[in-house]
mmCIF file of the C-alpha atoms, coordinates in Angstrom:
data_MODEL
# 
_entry.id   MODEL 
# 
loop_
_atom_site.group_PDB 
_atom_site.id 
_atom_site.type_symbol 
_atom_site.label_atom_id 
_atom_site.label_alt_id 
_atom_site.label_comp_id 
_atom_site.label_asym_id 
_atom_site.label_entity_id 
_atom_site.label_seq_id 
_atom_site.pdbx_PDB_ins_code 
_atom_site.Cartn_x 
_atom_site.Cartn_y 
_atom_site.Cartn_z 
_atom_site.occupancy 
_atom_site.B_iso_or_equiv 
_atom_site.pdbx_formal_charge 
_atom_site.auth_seq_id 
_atom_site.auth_comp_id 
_atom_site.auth_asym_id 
_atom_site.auth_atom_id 
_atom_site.pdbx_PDB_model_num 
ATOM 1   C CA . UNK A 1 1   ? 43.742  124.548 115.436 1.00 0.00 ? 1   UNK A CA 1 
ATOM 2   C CA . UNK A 1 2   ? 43.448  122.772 112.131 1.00 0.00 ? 2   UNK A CA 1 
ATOM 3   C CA . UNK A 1 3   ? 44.853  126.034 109.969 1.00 0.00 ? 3   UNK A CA 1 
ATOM 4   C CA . UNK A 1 4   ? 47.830  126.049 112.482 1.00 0.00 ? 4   UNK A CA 1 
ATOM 5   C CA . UNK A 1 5   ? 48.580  121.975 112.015 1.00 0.00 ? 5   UNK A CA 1 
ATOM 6   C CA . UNK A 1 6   ? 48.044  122.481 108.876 1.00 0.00 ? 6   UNK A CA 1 
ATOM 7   C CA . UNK A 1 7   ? 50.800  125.442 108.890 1.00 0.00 ? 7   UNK A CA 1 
ATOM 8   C CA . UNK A 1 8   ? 53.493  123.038 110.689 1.00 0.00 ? 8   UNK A CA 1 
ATOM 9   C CA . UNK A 1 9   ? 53.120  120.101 107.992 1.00 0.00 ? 9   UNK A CA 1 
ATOM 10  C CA . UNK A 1 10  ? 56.262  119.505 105.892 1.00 0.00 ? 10  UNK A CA 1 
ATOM 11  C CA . UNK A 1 11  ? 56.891  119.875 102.787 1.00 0.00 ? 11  UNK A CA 1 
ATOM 12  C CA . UNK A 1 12  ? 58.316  117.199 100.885 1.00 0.00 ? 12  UNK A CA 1 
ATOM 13  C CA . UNK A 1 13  ? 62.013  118.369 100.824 1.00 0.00 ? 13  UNK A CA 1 
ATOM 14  C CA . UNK A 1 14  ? 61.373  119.474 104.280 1.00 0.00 ? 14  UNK A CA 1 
ATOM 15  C CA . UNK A 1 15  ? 60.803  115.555 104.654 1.00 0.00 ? 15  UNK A CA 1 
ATOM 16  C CA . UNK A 1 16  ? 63.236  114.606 103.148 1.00 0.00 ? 16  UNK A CA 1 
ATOM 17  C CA . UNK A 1 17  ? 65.839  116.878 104.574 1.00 0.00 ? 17  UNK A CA 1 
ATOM 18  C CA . UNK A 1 18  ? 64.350  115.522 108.181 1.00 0.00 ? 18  UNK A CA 1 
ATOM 19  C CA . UNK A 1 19  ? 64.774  111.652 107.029 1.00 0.00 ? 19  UNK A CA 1 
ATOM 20  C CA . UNK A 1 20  ? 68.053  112.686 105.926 1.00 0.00 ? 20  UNK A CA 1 
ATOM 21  C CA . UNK A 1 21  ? 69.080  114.225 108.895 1.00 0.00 ? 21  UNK A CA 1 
ATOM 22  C CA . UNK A 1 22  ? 67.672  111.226 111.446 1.00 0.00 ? 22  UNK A CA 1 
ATOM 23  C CA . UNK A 1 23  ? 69.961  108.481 108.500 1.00 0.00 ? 23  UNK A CA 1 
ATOM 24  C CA . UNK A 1 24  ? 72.596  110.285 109.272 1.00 0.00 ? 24  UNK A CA 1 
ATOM 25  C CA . UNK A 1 25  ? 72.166  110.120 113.250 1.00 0.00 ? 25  UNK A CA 1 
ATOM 26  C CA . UNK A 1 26  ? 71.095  106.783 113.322 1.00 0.00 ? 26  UNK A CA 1 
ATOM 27  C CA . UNK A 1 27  ? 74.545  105.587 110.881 1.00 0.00 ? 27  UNK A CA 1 
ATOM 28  C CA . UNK A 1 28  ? 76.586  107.989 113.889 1.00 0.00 ? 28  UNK A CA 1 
ATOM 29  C CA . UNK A 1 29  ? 75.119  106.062 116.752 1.00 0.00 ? 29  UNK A CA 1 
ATOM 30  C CA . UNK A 1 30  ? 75.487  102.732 114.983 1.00 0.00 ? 30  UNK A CA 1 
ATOM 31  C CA . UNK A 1 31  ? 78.791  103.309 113.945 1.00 0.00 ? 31  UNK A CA 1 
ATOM 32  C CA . UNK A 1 32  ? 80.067  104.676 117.311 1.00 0.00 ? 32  UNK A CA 1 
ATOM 33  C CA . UNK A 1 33  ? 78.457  101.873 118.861 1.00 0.00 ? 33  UNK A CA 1 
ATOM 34  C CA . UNK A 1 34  ? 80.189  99.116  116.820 1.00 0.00 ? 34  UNK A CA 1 
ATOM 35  C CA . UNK A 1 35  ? 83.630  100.563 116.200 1.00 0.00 ? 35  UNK A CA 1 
ATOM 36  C CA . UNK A 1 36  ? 83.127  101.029 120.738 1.00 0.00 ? 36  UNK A CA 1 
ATOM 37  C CA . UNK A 1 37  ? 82.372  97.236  120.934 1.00 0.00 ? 37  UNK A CA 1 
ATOM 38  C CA . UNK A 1 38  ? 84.522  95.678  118.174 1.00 0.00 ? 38  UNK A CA 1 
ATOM 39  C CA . UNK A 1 39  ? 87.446  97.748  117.536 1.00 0.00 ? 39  UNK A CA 1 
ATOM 40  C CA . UNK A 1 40  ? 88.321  100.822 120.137 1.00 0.00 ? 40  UNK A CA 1 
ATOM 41  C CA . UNK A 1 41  ? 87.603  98.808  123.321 1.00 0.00 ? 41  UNK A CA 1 
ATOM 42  C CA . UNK A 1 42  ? 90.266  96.142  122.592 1.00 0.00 ? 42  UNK A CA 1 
ATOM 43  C CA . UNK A 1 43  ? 92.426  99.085  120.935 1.00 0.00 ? 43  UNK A CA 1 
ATOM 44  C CA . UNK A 1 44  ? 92.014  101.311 124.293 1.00 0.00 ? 44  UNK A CA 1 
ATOM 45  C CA . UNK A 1 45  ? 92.194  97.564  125.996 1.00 0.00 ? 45  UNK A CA 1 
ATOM 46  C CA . UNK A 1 46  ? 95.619  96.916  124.662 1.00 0.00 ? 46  UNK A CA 1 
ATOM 47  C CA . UNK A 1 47  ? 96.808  100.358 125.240 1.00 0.00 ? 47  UNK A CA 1 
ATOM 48  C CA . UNK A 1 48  ? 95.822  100.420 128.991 1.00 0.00 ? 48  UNK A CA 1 
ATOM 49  C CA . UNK A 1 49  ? 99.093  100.104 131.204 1.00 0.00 ? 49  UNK A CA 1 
ATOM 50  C CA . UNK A 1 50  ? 101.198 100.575 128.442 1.00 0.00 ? 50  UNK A CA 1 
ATOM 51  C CA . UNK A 1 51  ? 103.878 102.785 127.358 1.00 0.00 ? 51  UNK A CA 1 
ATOM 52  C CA . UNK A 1 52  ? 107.154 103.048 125.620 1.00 0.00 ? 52  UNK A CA 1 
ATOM 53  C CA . UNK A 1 53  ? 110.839 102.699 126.276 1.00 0.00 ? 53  UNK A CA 1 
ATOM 54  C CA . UNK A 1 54  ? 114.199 101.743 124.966 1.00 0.00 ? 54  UNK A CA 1 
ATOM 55  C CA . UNK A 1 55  ? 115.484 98.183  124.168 1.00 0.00 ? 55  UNK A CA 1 
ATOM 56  C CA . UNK A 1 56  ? 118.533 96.812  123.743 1.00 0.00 ? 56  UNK A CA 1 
ATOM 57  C CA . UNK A 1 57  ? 119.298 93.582  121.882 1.00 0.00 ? 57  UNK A CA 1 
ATOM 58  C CA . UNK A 1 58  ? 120.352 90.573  124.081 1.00 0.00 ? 58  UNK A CA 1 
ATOM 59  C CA . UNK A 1 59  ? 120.347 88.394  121.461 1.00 0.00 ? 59  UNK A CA 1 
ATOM 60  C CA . UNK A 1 60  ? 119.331 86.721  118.367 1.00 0.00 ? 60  UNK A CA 1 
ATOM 61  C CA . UNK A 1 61  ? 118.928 83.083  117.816 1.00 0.00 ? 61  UNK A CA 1 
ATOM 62  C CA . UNK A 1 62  ? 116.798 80.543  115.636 1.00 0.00 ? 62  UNK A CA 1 
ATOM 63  C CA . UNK A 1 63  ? 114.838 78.115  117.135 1.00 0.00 ? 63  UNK A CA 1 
ATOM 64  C CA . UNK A 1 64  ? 114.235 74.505  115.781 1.00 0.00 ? 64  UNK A CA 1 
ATOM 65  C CA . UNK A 1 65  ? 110.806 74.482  115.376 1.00 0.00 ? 65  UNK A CA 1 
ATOM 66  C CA . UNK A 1 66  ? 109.077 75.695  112.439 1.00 0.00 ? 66  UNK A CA 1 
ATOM 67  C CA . UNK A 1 67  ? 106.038 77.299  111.907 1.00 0.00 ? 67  UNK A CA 1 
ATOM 68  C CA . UNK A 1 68  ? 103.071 77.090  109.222 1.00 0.00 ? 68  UNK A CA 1 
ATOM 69  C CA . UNK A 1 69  ? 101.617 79.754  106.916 1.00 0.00 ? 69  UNK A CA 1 
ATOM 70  C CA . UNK A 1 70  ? 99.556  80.009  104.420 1.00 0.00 ? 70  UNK A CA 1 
ATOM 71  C CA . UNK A 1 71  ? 100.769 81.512  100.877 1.00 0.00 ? 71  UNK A CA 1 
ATOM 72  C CA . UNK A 1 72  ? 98.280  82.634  97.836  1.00 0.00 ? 72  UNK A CA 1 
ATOM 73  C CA . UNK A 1 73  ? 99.444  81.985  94.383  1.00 0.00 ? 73  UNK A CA 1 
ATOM 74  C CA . UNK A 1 74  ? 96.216  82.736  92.492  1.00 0.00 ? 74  UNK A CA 1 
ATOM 75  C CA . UNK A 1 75  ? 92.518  83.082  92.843  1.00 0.00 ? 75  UNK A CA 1 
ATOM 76  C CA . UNK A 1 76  ? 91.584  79.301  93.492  1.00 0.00 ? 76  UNK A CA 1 
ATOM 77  C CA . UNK A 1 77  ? 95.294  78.121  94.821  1.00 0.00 ? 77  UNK A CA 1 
ATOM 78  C CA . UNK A 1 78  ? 96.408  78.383  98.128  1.00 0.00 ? 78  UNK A CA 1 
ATOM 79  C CA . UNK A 1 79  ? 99.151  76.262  99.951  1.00 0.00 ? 79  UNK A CA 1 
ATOM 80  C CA . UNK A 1 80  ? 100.805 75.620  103.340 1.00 0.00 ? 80  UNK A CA 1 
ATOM 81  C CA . UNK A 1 81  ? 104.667 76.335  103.586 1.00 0.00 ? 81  UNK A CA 1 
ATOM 82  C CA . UNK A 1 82  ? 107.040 77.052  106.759 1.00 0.00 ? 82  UNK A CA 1 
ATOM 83  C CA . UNK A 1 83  ? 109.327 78.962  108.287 1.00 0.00 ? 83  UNK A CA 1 
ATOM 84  C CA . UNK A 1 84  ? 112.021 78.903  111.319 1.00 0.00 ? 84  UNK A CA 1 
ATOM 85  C CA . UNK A 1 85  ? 111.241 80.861  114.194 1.00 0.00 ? 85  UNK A CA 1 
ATOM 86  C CA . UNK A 1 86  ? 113.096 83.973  115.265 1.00 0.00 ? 86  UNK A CA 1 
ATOM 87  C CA . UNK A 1 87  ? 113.451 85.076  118.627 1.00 0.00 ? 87  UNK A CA 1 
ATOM 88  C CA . UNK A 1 88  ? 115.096 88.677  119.275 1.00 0.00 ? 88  UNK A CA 1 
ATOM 89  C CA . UNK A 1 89  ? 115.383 88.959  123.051 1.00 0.00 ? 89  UNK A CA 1 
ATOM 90  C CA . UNK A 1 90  ? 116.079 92.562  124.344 1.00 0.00 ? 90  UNK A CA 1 
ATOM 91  C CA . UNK A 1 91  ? 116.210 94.403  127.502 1.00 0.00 ? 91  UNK A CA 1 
ATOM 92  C CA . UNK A 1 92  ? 114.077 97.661  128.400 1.00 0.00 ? 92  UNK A CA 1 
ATOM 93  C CA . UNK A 1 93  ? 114.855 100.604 130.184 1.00 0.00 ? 93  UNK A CA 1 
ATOM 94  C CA . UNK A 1 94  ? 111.916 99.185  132.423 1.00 0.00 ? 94  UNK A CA 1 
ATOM 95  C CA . UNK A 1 95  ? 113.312 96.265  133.325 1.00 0.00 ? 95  UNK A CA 1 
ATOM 96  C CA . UNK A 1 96  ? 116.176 94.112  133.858 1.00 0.00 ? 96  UNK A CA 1 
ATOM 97  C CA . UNK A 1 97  ? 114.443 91.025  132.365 1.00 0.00 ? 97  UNK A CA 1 
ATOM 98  C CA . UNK A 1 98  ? 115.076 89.646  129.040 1.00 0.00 ? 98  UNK A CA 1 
ATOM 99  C CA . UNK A 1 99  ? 111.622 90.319  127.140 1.00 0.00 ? 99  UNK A CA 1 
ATOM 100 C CA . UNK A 1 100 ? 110.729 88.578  123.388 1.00 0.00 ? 100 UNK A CA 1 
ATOM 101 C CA . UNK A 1 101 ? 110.135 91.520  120.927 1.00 0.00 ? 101 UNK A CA 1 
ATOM 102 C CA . UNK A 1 102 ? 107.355 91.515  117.770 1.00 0.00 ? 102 UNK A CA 1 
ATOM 103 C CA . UNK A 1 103 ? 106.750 93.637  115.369 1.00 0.00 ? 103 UNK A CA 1 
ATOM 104 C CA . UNK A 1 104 ? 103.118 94.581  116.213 1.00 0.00 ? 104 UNK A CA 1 
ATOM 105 C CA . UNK A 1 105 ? 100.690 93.735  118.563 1.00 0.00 ? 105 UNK A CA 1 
ATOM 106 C CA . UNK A 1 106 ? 98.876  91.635  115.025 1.00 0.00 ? 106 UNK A CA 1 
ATOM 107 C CA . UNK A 1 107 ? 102.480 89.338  114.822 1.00 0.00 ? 107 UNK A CA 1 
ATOM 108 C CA . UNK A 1 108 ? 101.996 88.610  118.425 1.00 0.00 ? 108 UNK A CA 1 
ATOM 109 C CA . UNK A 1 109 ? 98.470  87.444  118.514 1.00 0.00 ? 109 UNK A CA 1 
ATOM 110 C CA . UNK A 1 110 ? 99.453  85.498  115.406 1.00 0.00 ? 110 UNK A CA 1 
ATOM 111 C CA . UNK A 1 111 ? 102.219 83.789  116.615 1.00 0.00 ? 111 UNK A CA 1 
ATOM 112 C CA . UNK A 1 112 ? 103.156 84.750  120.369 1.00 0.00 ? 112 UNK A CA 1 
ATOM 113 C CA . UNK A 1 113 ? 106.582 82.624  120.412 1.00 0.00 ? 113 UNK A CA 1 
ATOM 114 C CA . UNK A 1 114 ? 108.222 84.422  117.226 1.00 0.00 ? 114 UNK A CA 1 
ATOM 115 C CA . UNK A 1 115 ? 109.847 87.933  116.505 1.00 0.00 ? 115 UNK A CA 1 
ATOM 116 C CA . UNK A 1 116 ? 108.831 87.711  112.968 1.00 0.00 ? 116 UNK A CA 1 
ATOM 117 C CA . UNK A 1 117 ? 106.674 86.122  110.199 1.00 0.00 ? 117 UNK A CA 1 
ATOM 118 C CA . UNK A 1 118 ? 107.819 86.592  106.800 1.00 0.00 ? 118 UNK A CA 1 
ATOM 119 C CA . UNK A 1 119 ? 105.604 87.030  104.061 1.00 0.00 ? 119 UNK A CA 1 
ATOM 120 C CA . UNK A 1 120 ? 104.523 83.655  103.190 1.00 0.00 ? 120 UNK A CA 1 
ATOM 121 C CA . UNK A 1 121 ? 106.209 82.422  99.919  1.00 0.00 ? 121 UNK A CA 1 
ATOM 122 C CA . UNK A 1 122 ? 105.262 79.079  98.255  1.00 0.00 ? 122 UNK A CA 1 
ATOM 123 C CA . UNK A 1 123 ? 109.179 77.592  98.506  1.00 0.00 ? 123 UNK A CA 1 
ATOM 124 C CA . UNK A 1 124 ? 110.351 76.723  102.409 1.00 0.00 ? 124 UNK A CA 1 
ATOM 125 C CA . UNK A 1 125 ? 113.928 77.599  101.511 1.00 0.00 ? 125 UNK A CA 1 
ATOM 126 C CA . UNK A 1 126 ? 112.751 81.346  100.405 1.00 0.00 ? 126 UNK A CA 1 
ATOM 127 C CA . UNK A 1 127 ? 110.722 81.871  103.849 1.00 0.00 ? 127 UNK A CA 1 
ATOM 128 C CA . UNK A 1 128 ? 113.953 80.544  105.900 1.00 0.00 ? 128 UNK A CA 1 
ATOM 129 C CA . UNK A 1 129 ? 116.132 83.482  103.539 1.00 0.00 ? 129 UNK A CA 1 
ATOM 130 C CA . UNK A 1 130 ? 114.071 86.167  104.567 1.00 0.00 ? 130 UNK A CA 1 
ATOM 131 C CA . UNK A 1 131 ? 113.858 85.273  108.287 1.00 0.00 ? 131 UNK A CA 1 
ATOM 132 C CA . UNK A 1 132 ? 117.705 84.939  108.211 1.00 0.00 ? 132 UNK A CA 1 
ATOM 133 C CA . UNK A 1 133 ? 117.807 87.942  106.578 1.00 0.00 ? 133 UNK A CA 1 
ATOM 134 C CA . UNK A 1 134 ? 115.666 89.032  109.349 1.00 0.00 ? 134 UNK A CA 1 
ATOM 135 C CA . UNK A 1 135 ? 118.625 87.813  111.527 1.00 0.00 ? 135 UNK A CA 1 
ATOM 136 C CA . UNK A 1 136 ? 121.345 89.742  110.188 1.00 0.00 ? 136 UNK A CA 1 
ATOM 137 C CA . UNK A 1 137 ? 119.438 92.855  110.033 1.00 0.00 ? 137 UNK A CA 1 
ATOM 138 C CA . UNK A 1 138 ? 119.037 92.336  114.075 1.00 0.00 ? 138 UNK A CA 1 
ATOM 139 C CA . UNK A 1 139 ? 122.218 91.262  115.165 1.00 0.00 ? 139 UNK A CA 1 
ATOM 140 C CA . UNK A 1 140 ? 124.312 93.366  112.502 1.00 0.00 ? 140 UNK A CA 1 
ATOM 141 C CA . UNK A 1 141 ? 122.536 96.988  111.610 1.00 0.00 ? 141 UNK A CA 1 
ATOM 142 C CA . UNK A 1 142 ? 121.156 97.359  114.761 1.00 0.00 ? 142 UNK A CA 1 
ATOM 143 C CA . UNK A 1 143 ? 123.341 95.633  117.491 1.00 0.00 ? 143 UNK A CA 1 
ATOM 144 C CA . UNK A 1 144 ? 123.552 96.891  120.348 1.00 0.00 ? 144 UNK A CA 1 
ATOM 145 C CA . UNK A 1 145 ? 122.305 99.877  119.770 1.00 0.00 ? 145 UNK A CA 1 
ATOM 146 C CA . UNK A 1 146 ? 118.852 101.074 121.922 1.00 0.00 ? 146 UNK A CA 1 
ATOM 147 C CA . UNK A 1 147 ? 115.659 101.743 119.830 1.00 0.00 ? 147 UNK A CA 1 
ATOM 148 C CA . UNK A 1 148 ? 112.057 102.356 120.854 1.00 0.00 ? 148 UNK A CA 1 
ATOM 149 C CA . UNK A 1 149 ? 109.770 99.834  121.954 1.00 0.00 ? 149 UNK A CA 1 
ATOM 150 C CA . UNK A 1 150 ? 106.407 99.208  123.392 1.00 0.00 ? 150 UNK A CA 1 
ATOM 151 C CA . UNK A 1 151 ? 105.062 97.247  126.087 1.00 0.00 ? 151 UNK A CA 1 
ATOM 152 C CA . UNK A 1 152 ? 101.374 96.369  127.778 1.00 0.00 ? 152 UNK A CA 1 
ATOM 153 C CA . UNK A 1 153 ? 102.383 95.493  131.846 1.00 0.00 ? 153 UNK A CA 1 
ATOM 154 C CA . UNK A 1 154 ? 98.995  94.124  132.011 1.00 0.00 ? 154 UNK A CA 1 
ATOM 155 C CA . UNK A 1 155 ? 98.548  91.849  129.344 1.00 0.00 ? 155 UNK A CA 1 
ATOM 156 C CA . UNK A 1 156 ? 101.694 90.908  128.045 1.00 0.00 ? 156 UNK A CA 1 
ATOM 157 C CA . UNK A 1 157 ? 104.464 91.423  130.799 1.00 0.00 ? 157 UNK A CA 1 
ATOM 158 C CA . UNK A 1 158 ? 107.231 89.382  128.762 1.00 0.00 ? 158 UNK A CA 1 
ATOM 159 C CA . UNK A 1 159 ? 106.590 90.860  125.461 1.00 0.00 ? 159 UNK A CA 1 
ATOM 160 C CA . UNK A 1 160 ? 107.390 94.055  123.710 1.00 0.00 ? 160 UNK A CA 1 
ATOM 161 C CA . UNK A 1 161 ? 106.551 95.612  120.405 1.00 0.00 ? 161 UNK A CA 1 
ATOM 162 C CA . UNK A 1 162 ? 108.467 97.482  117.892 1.00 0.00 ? 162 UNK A CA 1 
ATOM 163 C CA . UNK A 1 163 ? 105.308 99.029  116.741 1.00 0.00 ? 163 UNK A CA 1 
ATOM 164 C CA . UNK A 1 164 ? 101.746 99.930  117.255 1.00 0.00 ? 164 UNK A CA 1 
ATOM 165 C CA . UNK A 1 165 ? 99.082  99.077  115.321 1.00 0.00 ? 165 UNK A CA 1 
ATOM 166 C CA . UNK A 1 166 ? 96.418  101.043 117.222 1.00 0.00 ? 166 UNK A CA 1 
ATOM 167 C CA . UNK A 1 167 ? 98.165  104.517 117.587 1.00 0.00 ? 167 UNK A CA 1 
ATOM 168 C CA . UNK A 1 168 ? 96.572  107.956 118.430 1.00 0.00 ? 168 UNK A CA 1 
ATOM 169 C CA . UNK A 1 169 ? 95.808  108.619 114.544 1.00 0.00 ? 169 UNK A CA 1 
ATOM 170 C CA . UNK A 1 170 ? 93.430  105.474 114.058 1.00 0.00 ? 170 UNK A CA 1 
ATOM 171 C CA . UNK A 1 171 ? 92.135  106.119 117.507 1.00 0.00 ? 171 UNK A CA 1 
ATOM 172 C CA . UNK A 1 172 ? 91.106  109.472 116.534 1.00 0.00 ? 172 UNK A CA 1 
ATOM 173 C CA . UNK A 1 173 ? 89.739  108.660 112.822 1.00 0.00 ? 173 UNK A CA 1 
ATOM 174 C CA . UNK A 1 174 ? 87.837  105.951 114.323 1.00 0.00 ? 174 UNK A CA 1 
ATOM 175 C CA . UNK A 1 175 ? 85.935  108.276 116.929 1.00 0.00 ? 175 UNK A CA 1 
ATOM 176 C CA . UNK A 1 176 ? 85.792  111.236 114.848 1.00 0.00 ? 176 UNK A CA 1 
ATOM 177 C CA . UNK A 1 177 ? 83.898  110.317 111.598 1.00 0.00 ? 177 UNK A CA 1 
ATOM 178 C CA . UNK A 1 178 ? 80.565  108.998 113.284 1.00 0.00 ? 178 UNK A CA 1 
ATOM 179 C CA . UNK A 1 179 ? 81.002  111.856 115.644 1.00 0.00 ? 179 UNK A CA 1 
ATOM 180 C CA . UNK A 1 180 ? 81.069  114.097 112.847 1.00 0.00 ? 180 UNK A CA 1 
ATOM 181 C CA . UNK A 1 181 ? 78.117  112.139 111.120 1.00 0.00 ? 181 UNK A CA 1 
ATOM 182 C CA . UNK A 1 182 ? 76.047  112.682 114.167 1.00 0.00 ? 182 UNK A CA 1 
ATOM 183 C CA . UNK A 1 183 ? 76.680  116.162 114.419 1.00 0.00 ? 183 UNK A CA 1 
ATOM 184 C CA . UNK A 1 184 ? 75.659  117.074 111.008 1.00 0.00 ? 184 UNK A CA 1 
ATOM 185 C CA . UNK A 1 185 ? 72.818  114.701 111.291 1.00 0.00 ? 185 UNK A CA 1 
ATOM 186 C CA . UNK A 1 186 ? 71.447  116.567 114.126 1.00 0.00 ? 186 UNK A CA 1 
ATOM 187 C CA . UNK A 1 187 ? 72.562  120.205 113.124 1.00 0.00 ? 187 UNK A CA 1 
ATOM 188 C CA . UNK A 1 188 ? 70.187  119.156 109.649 1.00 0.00 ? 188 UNK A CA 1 
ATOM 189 C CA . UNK A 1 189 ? 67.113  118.210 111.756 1.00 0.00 ? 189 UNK A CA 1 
ATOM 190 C CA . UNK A 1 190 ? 68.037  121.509 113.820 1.00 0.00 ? 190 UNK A CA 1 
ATOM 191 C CA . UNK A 1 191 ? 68.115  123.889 110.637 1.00 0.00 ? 191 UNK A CA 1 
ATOM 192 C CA . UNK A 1 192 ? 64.943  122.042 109.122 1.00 0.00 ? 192 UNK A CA 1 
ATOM 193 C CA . UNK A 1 193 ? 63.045  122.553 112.303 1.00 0.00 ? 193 UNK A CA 1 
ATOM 194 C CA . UNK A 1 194 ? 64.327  125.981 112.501 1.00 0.00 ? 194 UNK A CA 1 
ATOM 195 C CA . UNK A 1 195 ? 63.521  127.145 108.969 1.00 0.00 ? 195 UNK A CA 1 
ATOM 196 C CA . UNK A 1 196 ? 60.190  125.929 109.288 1.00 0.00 ? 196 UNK A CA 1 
ATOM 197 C CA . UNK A 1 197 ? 59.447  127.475 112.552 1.00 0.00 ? 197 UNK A CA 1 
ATOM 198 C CA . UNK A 1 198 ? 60.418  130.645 110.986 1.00 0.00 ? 198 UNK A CA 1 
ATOM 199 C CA . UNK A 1 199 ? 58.298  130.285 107.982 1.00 0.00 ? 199 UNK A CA 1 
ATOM 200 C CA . UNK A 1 200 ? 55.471  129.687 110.008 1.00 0.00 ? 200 UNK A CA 1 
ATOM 201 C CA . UNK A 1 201 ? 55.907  132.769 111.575 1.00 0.00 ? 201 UNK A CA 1 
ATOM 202 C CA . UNK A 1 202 ? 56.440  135.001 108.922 1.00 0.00 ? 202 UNK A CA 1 
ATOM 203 C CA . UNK A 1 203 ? 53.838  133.672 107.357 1.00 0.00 ? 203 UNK A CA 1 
ATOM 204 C CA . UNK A 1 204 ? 51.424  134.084 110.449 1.00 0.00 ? 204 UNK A CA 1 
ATOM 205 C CA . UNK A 1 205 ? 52.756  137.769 110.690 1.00 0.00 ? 205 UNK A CA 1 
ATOM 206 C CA . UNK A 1 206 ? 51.897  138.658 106.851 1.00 0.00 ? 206 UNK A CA 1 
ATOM 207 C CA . UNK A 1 207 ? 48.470  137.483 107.561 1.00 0.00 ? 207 UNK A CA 1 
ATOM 208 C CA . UNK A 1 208 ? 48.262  140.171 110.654 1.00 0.00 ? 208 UNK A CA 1 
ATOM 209 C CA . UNK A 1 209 ? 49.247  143.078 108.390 1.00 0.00 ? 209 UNK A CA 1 
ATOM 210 C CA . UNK A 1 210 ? 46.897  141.847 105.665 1.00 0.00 ? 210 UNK A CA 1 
ATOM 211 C CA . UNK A 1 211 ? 44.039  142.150 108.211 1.00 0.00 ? 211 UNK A CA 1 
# 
């Protein structure tokens, strides 16, 4: 009994191959587990009842009020500035009703009431240029021509977006790395375990024809 315990003891890069292999399983699971609670739920969350269809621009206005954001202009100096609010209103091919459209599913979180937040320059006057800019582009270049959009029934019924930010490609990154880390994790511990199982017996089978 003691010669064959003795025969199943590790080596030490056997050992280390094994704690290698059990990091790597225990970094899958953890990962899995936190990308599940943090990230892909609300991703898979905001995705559930959604789908696409075409818009149509109803129209494009400014709204009084004005909006804060916060601008950078070097490693210790940030401000406050403002912009105008943007509303594009369009129609989908899902519905009759007029519907506010964002950019991303990030803009409307940020600021549900707006089509569009510019990026946040120090001067007021160059913020309201862009977002009339933003107007133009709307009203002129794309009219009344239809163009894809995406909405969420469930959770936002009176909102569209233009774009995604949780599409099938993140989705699938975001499961597939710590599935592959788990899978080489436990195909290591598999190989190590094997290997030794076979040197054991090779080595219990040159004994025999020694005898």
């Amino acid at each position: 009994m003691a010669r064959s315990r003795a025969a199943y003891e590790y080596t030490e890069a056997e050992d280390k191959s094994m704690r290698l292999g059990f990091l790597l399983i225990a970094a899958g699971l953890l990962s899995l587990l936190g990308l599940g609670c943090c990230w892909l739920r609300p991703a898979l969350q905001e995705r559930g009842g959604g789908g696409s269809a075409n818009c149509t621009v109803l129209a494009v206005r400014q709204l009084g009020e004005r909006f804060a954001c916060t601008f950078s202009c070097g490693a210790a100096c940030r401000g406050t500035a403002r912009y105008p609010c943007l509303q594009v209103l369009v129609r989908t091919s899902r519905s009759s009703a007029p519907a506010l459209l964002h950019e991303d599913e990030r803009q409307l979180r940020t600021n549900p009431k707006c089509s569009y937040i510019p990026p946040c320059a120090r001067d007021d006057q160059e913020n309201s240029e862009n977002v009339t800019y933003k107007q133009k582009y709307w009203k002129e270049k794309v009219g009344s021509q239809p163009f894809t959009c995406y909405f969420n029934q469930h959770l936002r019924p009176d909102d569209v977006m233009l774009k995604r930010t949780h599409d099938e490609t993140v989705l699938l990154h975001c499961f597939l790395w710590p599935v592959v880390t788990l899978l080489v994790g436990v195909l290591i511990v598999l190989l190590t375990i094997c290997a030794k199982s076979l040197a054991v017996k090779a080595e219990a089978i040159k004994k025999k024809k020694h005898l």
